[in-house]
Amino acid sequence: AQKITQTQPGMFVQEKEAVTLDCTYDTSDPSYGLFWYKQPSSGEMIFLIYQGSYDQQNATEGRYSLNFQKARKSANLVISASQLGDSAMYFCAMRVLNTGNQFYFGTGTSLTVIP
Amino acid sequence: EPEVTQTPSHQVTQMGQEVILRCVPISNHLYFYWYRQILGQKVEFLVSFYNNEISEKSEIFDDQFSVERPDGSNFTLKIRSTKLEDSAMYFCASSEEQYSNQPQHFGDGTRLSIL
């Protein structure tokens, strides 16, 4: 079975500091992709960053980077230089090649950036 | 930047009534999806659609649900006889390819409230 676990229901970070949001995943399939989405209070789902299971390097997109530790099956999102606008829910998601095209989502982490 | 659009943003319906949620995927995308998110819970996959037919569906997507692409631009989710537990945010998503590193692009969601 495919599963995504996010163990931090809520996190706080000081503005301009870095924060790490945890994500662990479970799949026996060697081919998969990991995605992070941001969901502000308005409700939309915004794609942030992607990491493929065969990627040799950690993904980076601006202030977002992914700390991918394949042996530990973790794909933590690191947000550097936090801004007030980063306050939102963050969801980790996985797509597994041999189980179709659906995304499996975690329960999310609510991030609050403190001025 | 092209985006997935969903209407209405909020739908209130009496239990037992039929409801149709509408989505306009990104124009060059070929794969379409519906997800739902019950308040405070994780996003759950309902169904994926390609080439005018369902390609995958979850256990949630029972006989009460149906999807349709009635014309070249719209993608709809119909719930035939709504139940209280159908109250949720429903997200439409689309992607250009499947089984790739491309994310699924989500709309802003329709909040469905069943009374």
Tab-separated table of C-alpha atoms in Angstrom:
chain	number	residue	atom	x	y	z
A	1	ALA	CA	0.000	0.000	0.000
A	2	GLN	CA	1.090	3.543	-0.663
A	3	LYS	CA	1.190	5.978	2.201
A	4	ILE	CA	2.371	9.478	3.004
A	5	THR	CA	2.922	10.539	6.612
A	6	GLN	CA	3.254	14.082	7.868
A	7	THR	CA	3.749	13.998	11.629
A	8	GLN	CA	3.696	17.740	12.317
A	9	PRO	CA	0.127	19.010	12.441
A	10	GLY	CA	1.341	22.546	13.190
A	11	MET	CA	4.610	24.440	13.005
A	12	PHE	CA	5.689	27.958	13.898
A	13	VAL	CA	8.665	29.820	12.469
A	14	GLN	CA	10.038	33.302	12.929
A	15	GLU	CA	10.014	35.489	9.849
A	16	LYS	CA	13.296	35.240	7.881
A	17	GLU	CA	14.211	31.935	9.541
A	18	ALA	CA	14.325	28.559	7.793
A	19	VAL	CA	11.855	25.778	8.566
A	20	THR	CA	11.702	22.078	7.722
A	21	LEU	CA	8.419	20.290	7.178
A	22	ASP	CA	8.650	16.528	7.496
A	23	CYS	CA	7.299	13.946	5.096
A	24	THR	CA	7.867	10.209	5.070
A	25	TYR	CA	6.478	7.864	2.494
A	26	ASP	CA	5.918	4.178	2.042
A	27	THR	CA	5.911	2.307	-1.230
A	28	SER	CA	7.531	-0.840	-2.516
A	29	ASP	CA	7.621	0.488	-6.066
A	30	PRO	CA	11.052	1.798	-7.151
A	31	SER	CA	9.532	4.415	-9.480
A	32	TYR	CA	7.697	7.245	-7.809
A	33	GLY	CA	7.556	11.011	-7.583
A	34	LEU	CA	7.150	13.222	-4.562
A	35	PHE	CA	5.405	16.592	-4.685
A	36	TRP	CA	4.792	19.390	-2.229
A	37	TYR	CA	1.743	21.636	-2.441
A	38	LYS	CA	0.852	24.787	-0.500
A	39	GLN	CA	-2.748	25.475	0.459
A	40	PRO	CA	-3.367	29.028	1.724
A	41	SER	CA	-6.479	29.831	3.731
A	42	SER	CA	-8.258	30.680	0.491
A	43	GLY	CA	-8.178	26.976	-0.349
A	44	GLU	CA	-6.345	26.629	-3.648
A	45	MET	CA	-3.572	24.047	-4.052
A	46	ILE	CA	-0.316	25.495	-5.322
A	47	PHE	CA	2.442	23.224	-6.626
A	48	LEU	CA	5.828	23.980	-5.055
A	49	ILE	CA	8.443	21.348	-5.847
A	50	TYR	CA	8.993	17.853	-7.245
A	51	GLN	CA	11.496	15.069	-6.524
A	52	GLY	CA	11.752	11.889	-8.575
A	53	SER	CA	12.855	8.611	-7.041
A	54	TYR	CA	15.793	8.346	-9.442
A	55	ASP	CA	16.920	11.928	-9.099
A	56	GLN	CA	20.476	12.074	-7.824
A	57	GLN	CA	20.279	15.598	-6.487
A	58	ASN	CA	17.860	17.263	-4.121
A	59	ALA	CA	15.321	19.456	-5.867
A	60	THR	CA	15.375	23.216	-5.374
A	61	GLU	CA	12.930	25.906	-6.474
A	62	GLY	CA	13.768	29.366	-5.226
A	63	ARG	CA	13.347	29.397	-1.446
A	64	TYR	CA	12.060	25.818	-1.465
A	65	SER	CA	14.324	22.801	-1.347
A	66	LEU	CA	13.657	19.159	-0.770
A	67	ASN	CA	15.822	17.096	1.567
A	68	PHE	CA	15.426	13.699	-0.087
A	69	GLN	CA	16.744	10.746	1.893
A	70	LYS	CA	15.782	7.699	-0.096
A	71	ALA	CA	17.045	5.092	2.365
A	72	ARG	CA	14.950	6.682	5.102
A	73	LYS	CA	12.023	7.228	2.730
A	74	SER	CA	11.806	10.863	3.676
A	75	ALA	CA	11.272	13.956	1.543
A	76	ASN	CA	11.302	16.948	3.838
A	77	LEU	CA	10.508	20.417	2.537
A	78	VAL	CA	12.856	23.196	3.596
A	79	ILE	CA	11.659	26.775	3.296
A	80	SER	CA	14.440	29.302	3.670
A	81	ALA	CA	14.004	32.934	4.726
A	82	SER	CA	10.362	32.485	5.736
A	83	GLN	CA	7.904	35.211	4.799
A	84	LEU	CA	4.514	36.042	6.272
A	85	GLY	CA	2.923	34.879	3.036
A	86	ASP	CA	4.292	31.380	3.656
A	87	SER	CA	1.672	30.842	6.359
A	88	ALA	CA	-0.477	28.034	4.951
A	89	MET	CA	-1.126	24.298	4.977
A	90	TYR	CA	1.552	22.250	3.264
A	91	PHE	CA	0.825	18.867	1.765
A	92	CYS	CA	3.274	16.201	0.711
A	93	ALA	CA	2.022	13.933	-2.085
A	94	MET	CA	3.299	10.888	-3.934
A	95	ARG	CA	2.591	9.374	-7.321
A	96	VAL	CA	3.657	5.781	-7.853
A	97	LEU	CA	4.291	4.597	-11.399
A	98	ASN	CA	2.680	1.184	-11.146
A	99	THR	CA	-0.419	2.223	-9.252
A	100	GLY	CA	-1.670	4.689	-11.801
A	101	ASN	CA	-1.695	8.418	-11.951
A	102	GLN	CA	-3.401	9.326	-8.704
A	103	PHE	CA	-1.709	11.344	-6.003
A	104	TYR	CA	-1.554	10.066	-2.444
A	105	PHE	CA	-1.608	12.949	0.014
A	106	GLY	CA	-0.463	13.314	3.600
A	107	THR	CA	-2.584	14.964	6.271
A	108	GLY	CA	-0.699	18.233	5.954
A	109	THR	CA	1.257	20.596	8.177
A	110	SER	CA	-0.070	24.011	9.127
A	111	LEU	CA	2.767	26.537	9.058
A	112	THR	CA	2.482	29.871	10.804
A	113	VAL	CA	5.133	32.514	10.210
A	114	ILE	CA	5.511	34.888	13.142
A	115	PRO	CA	6.578	38.492	12.460
B	1	GLU	CA	-0.247	31.523	-16.626
B	2	PRO	CA	-3.021	29.103	-17.621
B	3	GLU	CA	-5.030	27.706	-14.750
B	4	VAL	CA	-7.743	25.231	-13.876
B	5	THR	CA	-11.021	26.988	-13.126
B	6	GLN	CA	-13.861	25.570	-11.068
B	7	THR	CA	-17.433	26.734	-10.633
B	8	PRO	CA	-19.200	27.393	-8.407
B	9	SER	CA	-16.827	28.290	-5.609
B	10	HIS	CA	-19.468	27.318	-3.044
B	11	GLN	CA	-22.538	25.110	-3.518
B	12	VAL	CA	-25.197	24.522	-0.890
B	13	THR	CA	-27.578	21.640	-1.604
B	14	GLN	CA	-30.294	19.760	0.216
B	15	MET	CA	-29.557	16.116	1.035
B	16	GLY	CA	-30.844	13.813	-1.675
B	17	GLN	CA	-30.495	16.389	-4.427
B	18	GLU	CA	-28.249	16.036	-7.432
B	19	VAL	CA	-25.289	18.360	-7.792
B	20	ILE	CA	-22.942	19.029	-10.695
B	21	LEU	CA	-19.530	20.526	-10.110
B	22	ARG	CA	-17.846	22.087	-13.098
B	23	CYS	CA	-14.235	22.415	-14.107
B	24	VAL	CA	-12.358	23.848	-17.056
B	25	PRO	CA	-8.939	22.163	-17.201
B	26	ILE	CA	-5.884	23.784	-18.753
B	27	SER	CA	-6.471	23.720	-22.485
B	28	ASN	CA	-3.584	21.524	-23.664
B	29	HIS	CA	-3.921	19.032	-20.814
B	30	LEU	CA	-5.195	15.556	-21.548
B	31	TYR	CA	-5.578	14.012	-18.097
B	32	PHE	CA	-8.215	15.146	-15.664
B	33	TYR	CA	-8.877	14.327	-12.026
B	34	TRP	CA	-11.255	14.929	-9.166
B	35	TYR	CA	-10.180	14.928	-5.535
B	36	ARG	CA	-12.054	15.761	-2.393
B	37	GLN	CA	-10.982	17.128	0.975
B	38	ILE	CA	-13.295	16.747	3.944
B	39	LEU	CA	-12.795	19.623	6.360
B	40	GLY	CA	-9.603	19.170	8.352
B	41	GLN	CA	-8.628	15.976	6.559
B	42	LYS	CA	-6.259	15.057	3.773
B	43	VAL	CA	-6.961	15.326	0.086
B	44	GLU	CA	-8.367	12.072	-1.321
B	45	PHE	CA	-8.356	10.849	-4.903
B	46	LEU	CA	-11.731	10.192	-6.509
B	47	VAL	CA	-11.249	9.581	-10.211
B	48	SER	CA	-9.025	10.168	-13.210
B	49	PHE	CA	-10.217	10.601	-16.777
B	50	TYR	CA	-8.461	10.319	-20.103
B	51	ASN	CA	-9.630	10.014	-23.681
B	52	ASN	CA	-13.265	10.319	-22.677
B	53	GLU	CA	-13.249	7.505	-20.202
B	54	ILE	CA	-12.421	6.808	-16.589
B	55	SER	CA	-8.881	5.474	-16.222
B	56	GLU	CA	-8.851	4.995	-12.453
B	57	LYS	CA	-11.242	5.426	-9.577
B	58	SER	CA	-11.073	5.038	-5.822
B	59	GLU	CA	-13.415	3.224	-3.459
B	60	ILE	CA	-15.035	6.563	-2.669
B	61	PHE	CA	-16.177	6.926	-6.275
B	62	ASP	CA	-19.258	4.714	-6.063
B	63	ASP	CA	-22.366	4.588	-8.248
B	64	GLN	CA	-23.551	7.928	-6.904
B	65	PHE	CA	-20.696	9.662	-8.693
B	66	SER	CA	-20.152	10.173	-12.388
B	67	VAL	CA	-17.863	12.275	-14.538
B	68	GLU	CA	-18.285	13.649	-17.987
B	69	ARG	CA	-16.544	15.800	-20.540
B	70	PRO	CA	-19.623	17.185	-22.275
B	71	ASP	CA	-17.685	19.387	-24.685
B	72	GLY	CA	-14.098	20.242	-25.537
B	73	SER	CA	-13.469	22.345	-22.479
B	74	ASN	CA	-15.623	21.339	-19.495
B	75	PHE	CA	-15.110	18.425	-17.118
B	76	THR	CA	-17.904	17.738	-14.657
B	77	LEU	CA	-18.455	15.710	-11.513
B	78	LYS	CA	-22.037	14.714	-10.760
B	79	ILE	CA	-23.246	13.416	-7.438
B	80	ARG	CA	-26.634	11.830	-8.036
B	81	SER	CA	-28.219	11.821	-4.589
B	82	THR	CA	-26.134	13.774	-2.122
B	83	LYS	CA	-25.531	12.647	1.446
B	84	LEU	CA	-24.401	14.664	4.446
B	85	GLU	CA	-20.992	13.024	4.256
B	86	ASP	CA	-20.480	14.384	0.742
B	87	SER	CA	-19.848	17.796	2.302
B	88	ALA	CA	-16.271	18.615	1.368
B	89	MET	CA	-14.045	20.723	-0.827
B	90	TYR	CA	-13.853	19.196	-4.292
B	91	PHE	CA	-10.770	19.853	-6.373
B	92	CYS	CA	-10.436	19.384	-10.074
B	93	ALA	CA	-6.924	18.889	-11.454
B	94	SER	CA	-5.358	18.384	-14.835
B	95	SER	CA	-1.999	17.351	-16.220
B	96	GLU	CA	-0.337	17.345	-19.599
B	97	GLU	CA	1.141	13.907	-19.201
B	98	GLN	CA	0.862	11.005	-16.874
B	99	TYR	CA	3.590	9.045	-15.122
B	100	SER	CA	5.962	11.953	-15.353
B	101	ASN	CA	7.505	14.609	-13.215
B	102	GLN	CA	4.808	17.053	-14.225
B	103	PRO	CA	2.554	18.104	-11.372
B	104	GLN	CA	-1.169	17.960	-11.465
B	105	HIS	CA	-2.491	21.516	-11.571
B	106	PHE	CA	-5.365	22.089	-9.190
B	107	GLY	CA	-8.267	24.471	-9.375
B	108	ASP	CA	-9.344	26.611	-6.448
B	109	GLY	CA	-11.957	24.054	-5.435
B	110	THR	CA	-15.704	23.977	-4.920
B	111	ARG	CA	-16.883	23.899	-1.343
B	112	LEU	CA	-19.942	21.629	-1.267
B	113	SER	CA	-22.226	21.908	1.755
B	114	ILE	CA	-25.028	19.368	2.126
B	115	LEU	CA	-27.878	20.350	4.448
